[in-house]
PDB file of N, CA and C in Angstrom:
ATOM      1  N   GLY N   1     -17.210  40.743  -8.332  1.00  0.00           N
ATOM      2  CA  GLY N   1     -15.958  41.198  -7.422  1.00  0.00           C
ATOM      3  C   GLY N   1     -15.012  42.150  -8.099  1.00  0.00           C
ATOM      4  N   GLY N   2     -14.150  42.599  -7.358  1.00  0.00           N
ATOM      5  CA  GLY N   2     -13.144  43.532  -7.654  1.00  0.00           C
ATOM      6  C   GLY N   2     -12.314  43.022  -8.992  1.00  0.00           C
ATOM      7  N   GLY N   3     -12.014  41.857  -9.081  1.00  0.00           N
ATOM      8  CA  GLY N   3     -11.159  41.371 -10.165  1.00  0.00           C
ATOM      9  C   GLY N   3     -11.910  41.320 -11.422  1.00  0.00           C
ATOM     10  N   ALA N   4     -13.165  40.864 -11.550  1.00  0.00           N
ATOM     11  CA  ALA N   4     -13.859  40.832 -12.627  1.00  0.00           C
ATOM     12  C   ALA N   4     -14.186  42.243 -13.132  1.00  0.00           C
ATOM     13  N   ALA N   5     -14.443  43.119 -12.293  1.00  0.00           N
ATOM     14  CA  ALA N   5     -14.589  44.671 -12.665  1.00  0.00           C
ATOM     15  C   ALA N   5     -13.414  45.186 -13.336  1.00  0.00           C
ATOM     16  N   ILE N   6     -12.240  44.901 -12.540  1.00  0.00           N
ATOM     17  CA  ILE N   6     -10.941  45.468 -13.300  1.00  0.00           C
ATOM     18  C   ILE N   6     -10.663  44.818 -14.571  1.00  0.00           C
ATOM     19  N   ALA N   7     -10.907  43.542 -14.607  1.00  0.00           N
ATOM     20  CA  ALA N   7     -10.728  42.843 -15.989  1.00  0.00           C
ATOM     21  C   ALA N   7     -11.700  43.387 -17.182  1.00  0.00           C
ATOM     22  N   LYS N   8     -12.943  43.651 -16.667  1.00  0.00           N
ATOM     23  CA  LYS N   8     -13.797  44.165 -17.667  1.00  0.00           C
ATOM     24  C   LYS N   8     -13.415  45.632 -17.966  1.00  0.00           C
ATOM     25  N   ALA N   9     -12.922  46.561 -17.018  1.00  0.00           N
ATOM     26  CA  ALA N   9     -12.704  47.831 -17.312  1.00  0.00           C
ATOM     27  C   ALA N   9     -11.433  48.047 -18.046  1.00  0.00           C
ATOM     28  N   GLN N  10     -10.558  47.075 -17.865  1.00  0.00           N
ATOM     29  CA  GLN N  10      -9.113  47.316 -18.356  1.00  0.00           C
ATOM     30  C   GLN N  10      -8.841  46.085 -19.307  1.00  0.00           C
ATOM     31  N   ALA N  11      -9.944  45.722 -20.300  1.00  0.00           N
ATOM     32  CA  ALA N  11      -9.601  44.688 -21.067  1.00  0.00           C
ATOM     33  C   ALA N  11      -8.388  45.204 -22.138  1.00  0.00           C
ATOM     34  N   GLY N  12      -7.604  44.279 -22.160  1.00  0.00           N
ATOM     35  CA  GLY N  12      -6.369  44.563 -22.930  1.00  0.00           C
ATOM     36  C   GLY N  12      -5.329  45.292 -22.314  1.00  0.00           C
ATOM     37  N   GLY N  13      -5.512  45.750 -21.068  1.00  0.00           N
ATOM     38  CA  GLY N  13      -4.365  46.513 -20.384  1.00  0.00           C
ATOM     39  C   GLY N  13      -3.668  45.568 -19.468  1.00  0.00           C
ATOM     40  N   SER N  14      -2.676  46.073 -18.953  1.00  0.00           N
ATOM     41  CA  SER N  14      -1.622  45.320 -18.118  1.00  0.00           C
ATOM     42  C   SER N  14      -1.976  45.743 -16.544  1.00  0.00           C
ATOM     43  N   ILE N  15      -2.034  44.841 -15.709  1.00  0.00           N
ATOM     44  CA  ILE N  15      -2.435  44.892 -14.346  1.00  0.00           C
ATOM     45  C   ILE N  15      -1.384  44.375 -13.361  1.00  0.00           C
ATOM     46  N   ALA N  16      -0.980  45.165 -12.479  1.00  0.00           N
ATOM     47  CA  ALA N  16      -0.003  44.836 -11.260  1.00  0.00           C
ATOM     48  C   ALA N  16      -0.914  44.734 -10.207  1.00  0.00           C
ATOM     49  N   LEU N  17      -0.437  43.630  -9.418  1.00  0.00           N
ATOM     50  CA  LEU N  17      -1.187  43.153  -8.085  1.00  0.00           C
ATOM     51  C   LEU N  17      -0.070  43.352  -7.188  1.00  0.00           C
ATOM     52  N   VAL N  18      -0.212  44.219  -6.262  1.00  0.00           N
ATOM     53  CA  VAL N  18       0.801  44.543  -4.999  1.00  0.00           C
ATOM     54  C   VAL N  18      -0.002  44.441  -3.717  1.00  0.00           C
ATOM     55  N   ASP N  19       0.728  43.916  -2.699  1.00  0.00           N
ATOM     56  CA  ASP N  19       0.237  43.790  -1.358  1.00  0.00           C
ATOM     57  C   ASP N  19       1.190  43.921  -0.455  1.00  0.00           C
ATOM     58  N   ALA N  20       0.836  44.246   0.760  1.00  0.00           N
ATOM     59  CA  ALA N  20       1.828  44.584   1.862  1.00  0.00           C
ATOM     60  C   ALA N  20       2.315  43.370   2.526  1.00  0.00           C
ATOM     61  N   GLY N  21       1.982  42.069   2.050  1.00  0.00           N
ATOM     62  CA  GLY N  21       2.553  40.836   2.604  1.00  0.00           C
ATOM     63  C   GLY N  21       1.731  40.350   3.911  1.00  0.00           C
ATOM     64  N   SER N  22       0.804  41.041   4.110  1.00  0.00           N
ATOM     65  CA  SER N  22      -0.148  40.524   5.300  1.00  0.00           C
ATOM     66  C   SER N  22      -0.942  39.373   4.762  1.00  0.00           C
ATOM     67  N   CYS N  23      -1.501  38.697   5.839  1.00  0.00           N
ATOM     68  CA  CYS N  23      -2.648  37.726   5.275  1.00  0.00           C
ATOM     69  C   CYS N  23      -3.725  38.416   4.790  1.00  0.00           C
ATOM     70  N   TYR N  24      -4.255  39.500   5.171  1.00  0.00           N
ATOM     71  CA  TYR N  24      -5.276  40.277   4.622  1.00  0.00           C
ATOM     72  C   TYR N  24      -4.998  40.714   3.121  1.00  0.00           C
ATOM     73  N   GLY N  25      -3.840  41.290   3.132  1.00  0.00           N
ATOM     74  CA  GLY N  25      -3.419  41.858   1.848  1.00  0.00           C
ATOM     75  C   GLY N  25      -3.134  40.711   0.689  1.00  0.00           C
ATOM     76  N   GLN N  26      -2.472  39.747   1.018  1.00  0.00           N
ATOM     77  CA  GLN N  26      -2.123  38.727   0.113  1.00  0.00           C
ATOM     78  C   GLN N  26      -3.465  37.961  -0.131  1.00  0.00           C
ATOM     79  N   GLY N  27      -4.294  37.862   0.760  1.00  0.00           N
ATOM     80  CA  GLY N  27      -5.563  37.115   0.401  1.00  0.00           C
ATOM     81  C   GLY N  27      -6.513  37.978  -0.555  1.00  0.00           C
ATOM     82  N   SER N  28      -6.279  39.305  -0.472  1.00  0.00           N
ATOM     83  CA  SER N  28      -7.190  40.090  -1.263  1.00  0.00           C
ATOM     84  C   SER N  28      -6.524  40.083  -2.748  1.00  0.00           C
ATOM     85  N   SER N  29      -5.284  40.182  -2.690  1.00  0.00           N
ATOM     86  CA  SER N  29      -4.486  40.037  -4.049  1.00  0.00           C
ATOM     87  C   SER N  29      -4.756  38.754  -4.683  1.00  0.00           C
ATOM     88  N   LYS N  30      -4.793  37.580  -3.894  1.00  0.00           N
ATOM     89  CA  LYS N  30      -5.232  36.359  -4.466  1.00  0.00           C
ATOM     90  C   LYS N  30      -6.598  36.298  -5.134  1.00  0.00           C
ATOM     91  N   ARG N  31      -7.308  36.775  -4.363  1.00  0.00           N
ATOM     92  CA  ARG N  31      -8.965  36.861  -4.792  1.00  0.00           C
ATOM     93  C   ARG N  31      -8.953  37.542  -6.104  1.00  0.00           C
ATOM     94  N   VAL N  32      -8.361  38.760  -6.198  1.00  0.00           N
ATOM     95  CA  VAL N  32      -8.336  39.450  -7.666  1.00  0.00           C
ATOM     96  C   VAL N  32      -7.751  38.885  -8.557  1.00  0.00           C
ATOM     97  N   LYS N  33      -6.595  38.138  -8.226  1.00  0.00           N
ATOM     98  CA  LYS N  33      -5.762  37.313  -9.319  1.00  0.00           C
ATOM     99  C   LYS N  33      -6.628  36.126  -9.816  1.00  0.00           C
ATOM    100  N   SER N  34      -7.258  35.665  -8.977  1.00  0.00           N
ATOM    101  CA  SER N  34      -8.081  34.423  -9.233  1.00  0.00           C
ATOM    102  C   SER N  34      -9.270  34.888 -10.209  1.00  0.00           C
ATOM    103  N   ALA N  35      -9.839  36.000  -9.981  1.00  0.00           N
ATOM    104  CA  ALA N  35     -11.012  36.610 -10.801  1.00  0.00           C
ATOM    105  C   ALA N  35     -10.437  36.955 -12.085  1.00  0.00           C
ATOM    106  N   LEU N  36      -9.244  37.726 -11.889  1.00  0.00           N
ATOM    107  CA  LEU N  36      -8.771  38.213 -13.354  1.00  0.00           C
ATOM    108  C   LEU N  36      -8.386  36.990 -14.221  1.00  0.00           C
ATOM    109  N   ASN N  37      -7.717  35.961 -13.676  1.00  0.00           N
ATOM    110  CA  ASN N  37      -7.250  34.911 -14.466  1.00  0.00           C
ATOM    111  C   ASN N  37      -8.439  34.078 -14.940  1.00  0.00           C
ATOM    112  N   GLY N  38      -9.622  34.038 -14.134  1.00  0.00           N
ATOM    113  CA  GLY N  38     -10.902  33.439 -14.518  1.00  0.00           C
ATOM    114  C   GLY N  38     -11.449  34.168 -15.785  1.00  0.00           C
ATOM    115  N   ALA N  39     -11.222  35.475 -15.852  1.00  0.00           N
ATOM    116  CA  ALA N  39     -11.559  36.312 -17.003  1.00  0.00           C
ATOM    117  C   ALA N  39     -10.694  36.434 -18.124  1.00  0.00           C
ATOM    118  N   GLY N  40      -9.612  35.601 -18.038  1.00  0.00           N
ATOM    119  CA  GLY N  40      -8.742  35.512 -19.168  1.00  0.00           C
ATOM    120  C   GLY N  40      -7.661  36.414 -19.121  1.00  0.00           C
ATOM    121  N   VAL N  41      -7.493  37.285 -18.154  1.00  0.00           N
ATOM    122  CA  VAL N  41      -6.547  38.230 -17.862  1.00  0.00           C
ATOM    123  C   VAL N  41      -5.443  37.643 -16.976  1.00  0.00           C
ATOM    124  N   THR N  42      -4.146  37.914 -17.454  1.00  0.00           N
ATOM    125  CA  THR N  42      -3.020  37.443 -16.575  1.00  0.00           C
ATOM    126  C   THR N  42      -2.258  38.635 -16.081  1.00  0.00           C
ATOM    127  N   GLU N  43      -2.031  38.828 -14.684  1.00  0.00           N
ATOM    128  CA  GLU N  43      -1.409  40.019 -14.129  1.00  0.00           C
ATOM    129  C   GLU N  43       0.032  40.213 -14.874  1.00  0.00           C
ATOM    130  N   THR N  44       0.574  41.301 -14.856  1.00  0.00           N
ATOM    131  CA  THR N  44       1.873  41.503 -15.323  1.00  0.00           C
ATOM    132  C   THR N  44       2.856  41.580 -14.235  1.00  0.00           C
ATOM    133  N   LEU N  45       2.396  41.752 -12.986  1.00  0.00           N
ATOM    134  CA  LEU N  45       3.311  41.619 -11.775  1.00  0.00           C
ATOM    135  C   LEU N  45       2.412  41.359 -10.554  1.00  0.00           C
ATOM    136  N   LEU N  46       3.010  40.344  -9.683  1.00  0.00           N
ATOM    137  CA  LEU N  46       2.291  39.979  -8.434  1.00  0.00           C
ATOM    138  C   LEU N  46       3.584  40.197  -7.512  1.00  0.00           C
ATOM    139  N   GLU N  47       3.536  41.175  -6.625  1.00  0.00           N
ATOM    140  CA  GLU N  47       4.365  41.549  -5.754  1.00  0.00           C
ATOM    141  C   GLU N  47       4.119  41.906  -4.241  1.00  0.00           C
ATOM    142  N   SER N  48       4.710  41.590  -3.306  1.00  0.00           N
ATOM    143  CA  SER N  48       4.475  41.926  -1.913  1.00  0.00           C
ATOM    144  C   SER N  48       5.541  43.018  -1.556  1.00  0.00           C
ATOM    145  N   TYR N  49       5.141  43.986  -0.838  1.00  0.00           N
ATOM    146  CA  TYR N  49       6.236  45.022  -0.289  1.00  0.00           C
ATOM    147  C   TYR N  49       6.136  45.004   1.294  1.00  0.00           C
ATOM    148  N   LYS N  50       7.290  45.500   1.802  1.00  0.00           N
ATOM    149  CA  LYS N  50       7.348  45.722   3.288  1.00  0.00           C
ATOM    150  C   LYS N  50       6.798  47.077   3.765  1.00  0.00           C
ATOM    151  N   PRO N  51       5.606  46.967   4.477  1.00  0.00           N
ATOM    152  CA  PRO N  51       5.103  48.146   5.013  1.00  0.00           C
ATOM    153  C   PRO N  51       6.028  48.874   5.977  1.00  0.00           C
ATOM    154  N   GLY N  52       5.846  50.072   6.136  1.00  0.00           N
ATOM    155  CA  GLY N  52       6.561  50.947   7.063  1.00  0.00           C
ATOM    156  C   GLY N  52       7.800  51.518   6.473  1.00  0.00           C
ATOM    157  N   LEU N  53       8.104  51.445   5.222  1.00  0.00           N
ATOM    158  CA  LEU N  53       9.222  51.990   4.651  1.00  0.00           C
ATOM    159  C   LEU N  53       8.844  53.442   4.256  1.00  0.00           C
ATOM    160  N   ASN N  54       9.859  54.339   3.996  1.00  0.00           N
ATOM    161  CA  ASN N  54       9.730  55.644   3.432  1.00  0.00           C
ATOM    162  C   ASN N  54       9.940  55.663   1.984  1.00  0.00           C
ATOM    163  N   ASP N  55      10.652  54.608   1.527  1.00  0.00           N
ATOM    164  CA  ASP N  55      11.081  54.635   0.080  1.00  0.00           C
ATOM    165  C   ASP N  55      10.595  53.253  -0.451  1.00  0.00           C
ATOM    166  N   TYR N  56       9.768  53.440  -1.610  1.00  0.00           N
ATOM    167  CA  TYR N  56       9.389  52.177  -2.228  1.00  0.00           C
ATOM    168  C   TYR N  56       9.887  52.083  -3.746  1.00  0.00           C
ATOM    169  N   ASN N  57      11.170  52.728  -3.929  1.00  0.00           N
ATOM    170  CA  ASN N  57      11.745  52.704  -5.234  1.00  0.00           C
ATOM    171  C   ASN N  57      11.841  51.499  -6.003  1.00  0.00           C
ATOM    172  N   ASP N  58      12.247  50.310  -5.137  1.00  0.00           N
ATOM    173  CA  ASP N  58      12.383  48.939  -5.754  1.00  0.00           C
ATOM    174  C   ASP N  58      11.004  48.612  -6.284  1.00  0.00           C
ATOM    175  N   LEU N  59      10.026  48.604  -5.403  1.00  0.00           N
ATOM    176  CA  LEU N  59       8.689  48.335  -5.896  1.00  0.00           C
ATOM    177  C   LEU N  59       8.136  49.189  -7.108  1.00  0.00           C
ATOM    178  N   VAL N  60       8.379  50.476  -7.050  1.00  0.00           N
ATOM    179  CA  VAL N  60       7.970  51.467  -8.168  1.00  0.00           C
ATOM    180  C   VAL N  60       8.761  50.953  -9.369  1.00  0.00           C
ATOM    181  N   GLN N  61       9.948  50.653  -9.184  1.00  0.00           N
ATOM    182  CA  GLN N  61      10.701  50.196 -10.580  1.00  0.00           C
ATOM    183  C   GLN N  61      10.024  48.894 -11.140  1.00  0.00           C
ATOM    184  N   LYS N  62       9.719  48.026 -10.164  1.00  0.00           N
ATOM    185  CA  LYS N  62       9.188  46.782 -10.779  1.00  0.00           C
ATOM    186  C   LYS N  62       7.767  47.036 -11.392  1.00  0.00           C
ATOM    187  N   ILE N  63       6.999  47.983 -11.005  1.00  0.00           N
ATOM    188  CA  ILE N  63       5.724  48.432 -11.397  1.00  0.00           C
ATOM    189  C   ILE N  63       6.013  48.993 -12.807  1.00  0.00           C
ATOM    190  N   LEU N  64       6.951  49.972 -12.901  1.00  0.00           N
ATOM    191  CA  LEU N  64       7.152  50.716 -14.189  1.00  0.00           C
ATOM    192  C   LEU N  64       7.727  49.722 -15.190  1.00  0.00           C
ATOM    193  N   VAL N  65       8.661  48.734 -14.837  1.00  0.00           N
ATOM    194  CA  VAL N  65       9.088  47.749 -15.717  1.00  0.00           C
ATOM    195  C   VAL N  65       7.958  46.874 -16.400  1.00  0.00           C
ATOM    196  N   ALA N  66       7.049  46.556 -15.350  1.00  0.00           N
ATOM    197  CA  ALA N  66       6.023  45.823 -15.920  1.00  0.00           C
ATOM    198  C   ALA N  66       4.937  46.506 -16.884  1.00  0.00           C
ATOM    199  N   ASN N  67       4.945  47.839 -16.904  1.00  0.00           N
ATOM    200  CA  ASN N  67       4.440  48.788 -17.813  1.00  0.00           C
ATOM    201  C   ASN N  67       2.870  48.557 -17.448  1.00  0.00           C
ATOM    202  N   ALA N  68       2.583  48.658 -16.045  1.00  0.00           N
ATOM    203  CA  ALA N  68       1.170  48.425 -15.714  1.00  0.00           C
ATOM    204  C   ALA N  68       0.329  49.672 -15.920  1.00  0.00           C
ATOM    205  N   ASP N  69      -0.983  49.300 -16.479  1.00  0.00           N
ATOM    206  CA  ASP N  69      -1.967  50.386 -16.668  1.00  0.00           C
ATOM    207  C   ASP N  69      -2.614  50.596 -15.394  1.00  0.00           C
ATOM    208  N   VAL N  70      -2.870  49.538 -14.634  1.00  0.00           N
ATOM    209  CA  VAL N  70      -3.494  49.622 -13.493  1.00  0.00           C
ATOM    210  C   VAL N  70      -2.653  48.870 -12.304  1.00  0.00           C
ATOM    211  N   VAL N  71      -2.632  49.486 -11.025  1.00  0.00           N
ATOM    212  CA  VAL N  71      -2.093  48.817 -10.029  1.00  0.00           C
ATOM    213  C   VAL N  71      -3.105  48.756  -8.855  1.00  0.00           C
ATOM    214  N   TYR N  72      -3.336  47.378  -8.535  1.00  0.00           N
ATOM    215  CA  TYR N  72      -4.256  47.086  -7.384  1.00  0.00           C
ATOM    216  C   TYR N  72      -3.572  46.737  -6.218  1.00  0.00           C
ATOM    217  N   LEU N  73      -3.790  47.521  -5.063  1.00  0.00           N
ATOM    218  CA  LEU N  73      -3.022  47.459  -3.902  1.00  0.00           C
ATOM    219  C   LEU N  73      -3.987  46.698  -2.868  1.00  0.00           C
ATOM    220  N   GLY N  74      -3.578  45.410  -2.654  1.00  0.00           N
ATOM    221  CA  GLY N  74      -4.406  44.459  -1.822  1.00  0.00           C
ATOM    222  C   GLY N  74      -4.106  44.766  -0.308  1.00  0.00           C
ATOM    223  N   GLY N  75      -4.957  45.032   0.441  1.00  0.00           N
ATOM    224  CA  GLY N  75      -4.780  45.173   1.871  1.00  0.00           C
ATOM    225  C   GLY N  75      -5.106  46.670   2.191  1.00  0.00           C
ATOM    226  N   PHE N  76      -4.616  47.098   3.408  1.00  0.00           N
ATOM    227  CA  PHE N  76      -4.795  48.374   3.963  1.00  0.00           C
ATOM    228  C   PHE N  76      -4.007  49.254   3.046  1.00  0.00           C
ATOM    229  N   ALA N  77      -4.451  50.479   2.802  1.00  0.00           N
ATOM    230  CA  ALA N  77      -3.666  51.477   1.871  1.00  0.00           C
ATOM    231  C   ALA N  77      -2.962  52.547   2.612  1.00  0.00           C
ATOM    232  N   GLY N  78      -2.227  51.960   3.906  1.00  0.00           N
ATOM    233  CA  GLY N  78      -1.524  52.944   4.610  1.00  0.00           C
ATOM    234  C   GLY N  78      -0.266  53.553   3.967  1.00  0.00           C
ATOM    235  N   LYS N  79       0.210  52.908   3.048  1.00  0.00           N
ATOM    236  CA  LYS N  79       1.411  53.398   2.279  1.00  0.00           C
ATOM    237  C   LYS N  79       1.126  53.653   0.782  1.00  0.00           C
ATOM    238  N   ALA N  80      -0.073  53.690   0.389  1.00  0.00           N
ATOM    239  CA  ALA N  80      -0.440  53.922  -0.948  1.00  0.00           C
ATOM    240  C   ALA N  80       0.016  55.256  -1.483  1.00  0.00           C
ATOM    241  N   GLY N  81      -0.151  56.178  -0.508  1.00  0.00           N
ATOM    242  CA  GLY N  81       0.187  57.541  -1.035  1.00  0.00           C
ATOM    243  C   GLY N  81       1.593  57.743  -1.256  1.00  0.00           C
ATOM    244  N   THR N  82       2.383  57.029  -0.477  1.00  0.00           N
ATOM    245  CA  THR N  82       3.874  57.102  -0.772  1.00  0.00           C
ATOM    246  C   THR N  82       4.162  56.492  -2.162  1.00  0.00           C
ATOM    247  N   ILE N  83       3.603  55.307  -2.341  1.00  0.00           N
ATOM    248  CA  ILE N  83       3.752  54.522  -3.556  1.00  0.00           C
ATOM    249  C   ILE N  83       3.357  55.255  -4.794  1.00  0.00           C
ATOM    250  N   ILE N  84       2.188  55.933  -4.682  1.00  0.00           N
ATOM    251  CA  ILE N  84       1.845  56.731  -5.795  1.00  0.00           C
ATOM    252  C   ILE N  84       2.589  57.874  -6.144  1.00  0.00           C
ATOM    253  N   ARG N  85       2.907  58.596  -5.123  1.00  0.00           N
ATOM    254  CA  ARG N  85       4.040  59.737  -5.312  1.00  0.00           C
ATOM    255  C   ARG N  85       5.166  59.362  -5.939  1.00  0.00           C
ATOM    256  N   GLN N  86       5.653  58.179  -5.699  1.00  0.00           N
ATOM    257  CA  GLN N  86       6.847  57.655  -6.141  1.00  0.00           C
ATOM    258  C   GLN N  86       6.550  57.192  -7.579  1.00  0.00           C
ATOM    259  N   LEU N  87       5.476  56.720  -7.989  1.00  0.00           N
ATOM    260  CA  LEU N  87       5.017  56.350  -9.275  1.00  0.00           C
ATOM    261  C   LEU N  87       5.036  57.494 -10.389  1.00  0.00           C
ATOM    262  N   ARG N  88       4.679  58.618  -9.776  1.00  0.00           N
ATOM    263  CA  ARG N  88       4.664  59.900 -10.547  1.00  0.00           C
ATOM    264  C   ARG N  88       5.909  60.312 -11.028  1.00  0.00           C
TER     265      ARG N  88
END
């Protein structure tokens, strides 16, 4: 699964799990978290965000503070572009 692949590819890196707070998004993040934890990797951030916003600075700051090497976005990626732009 996705979590095991992320754990293998990012061994030693920090991973943030982010989702839109929907059942689908949270379920996806929980499955990845379970796989990561099973592989001995602990996520540096587990956070939900509110979809439909134009500014995700609060979320972006949490990701930056967590010093995440990888950000996994659980759920539908409708606002991923906005979040990615603000991370840059």
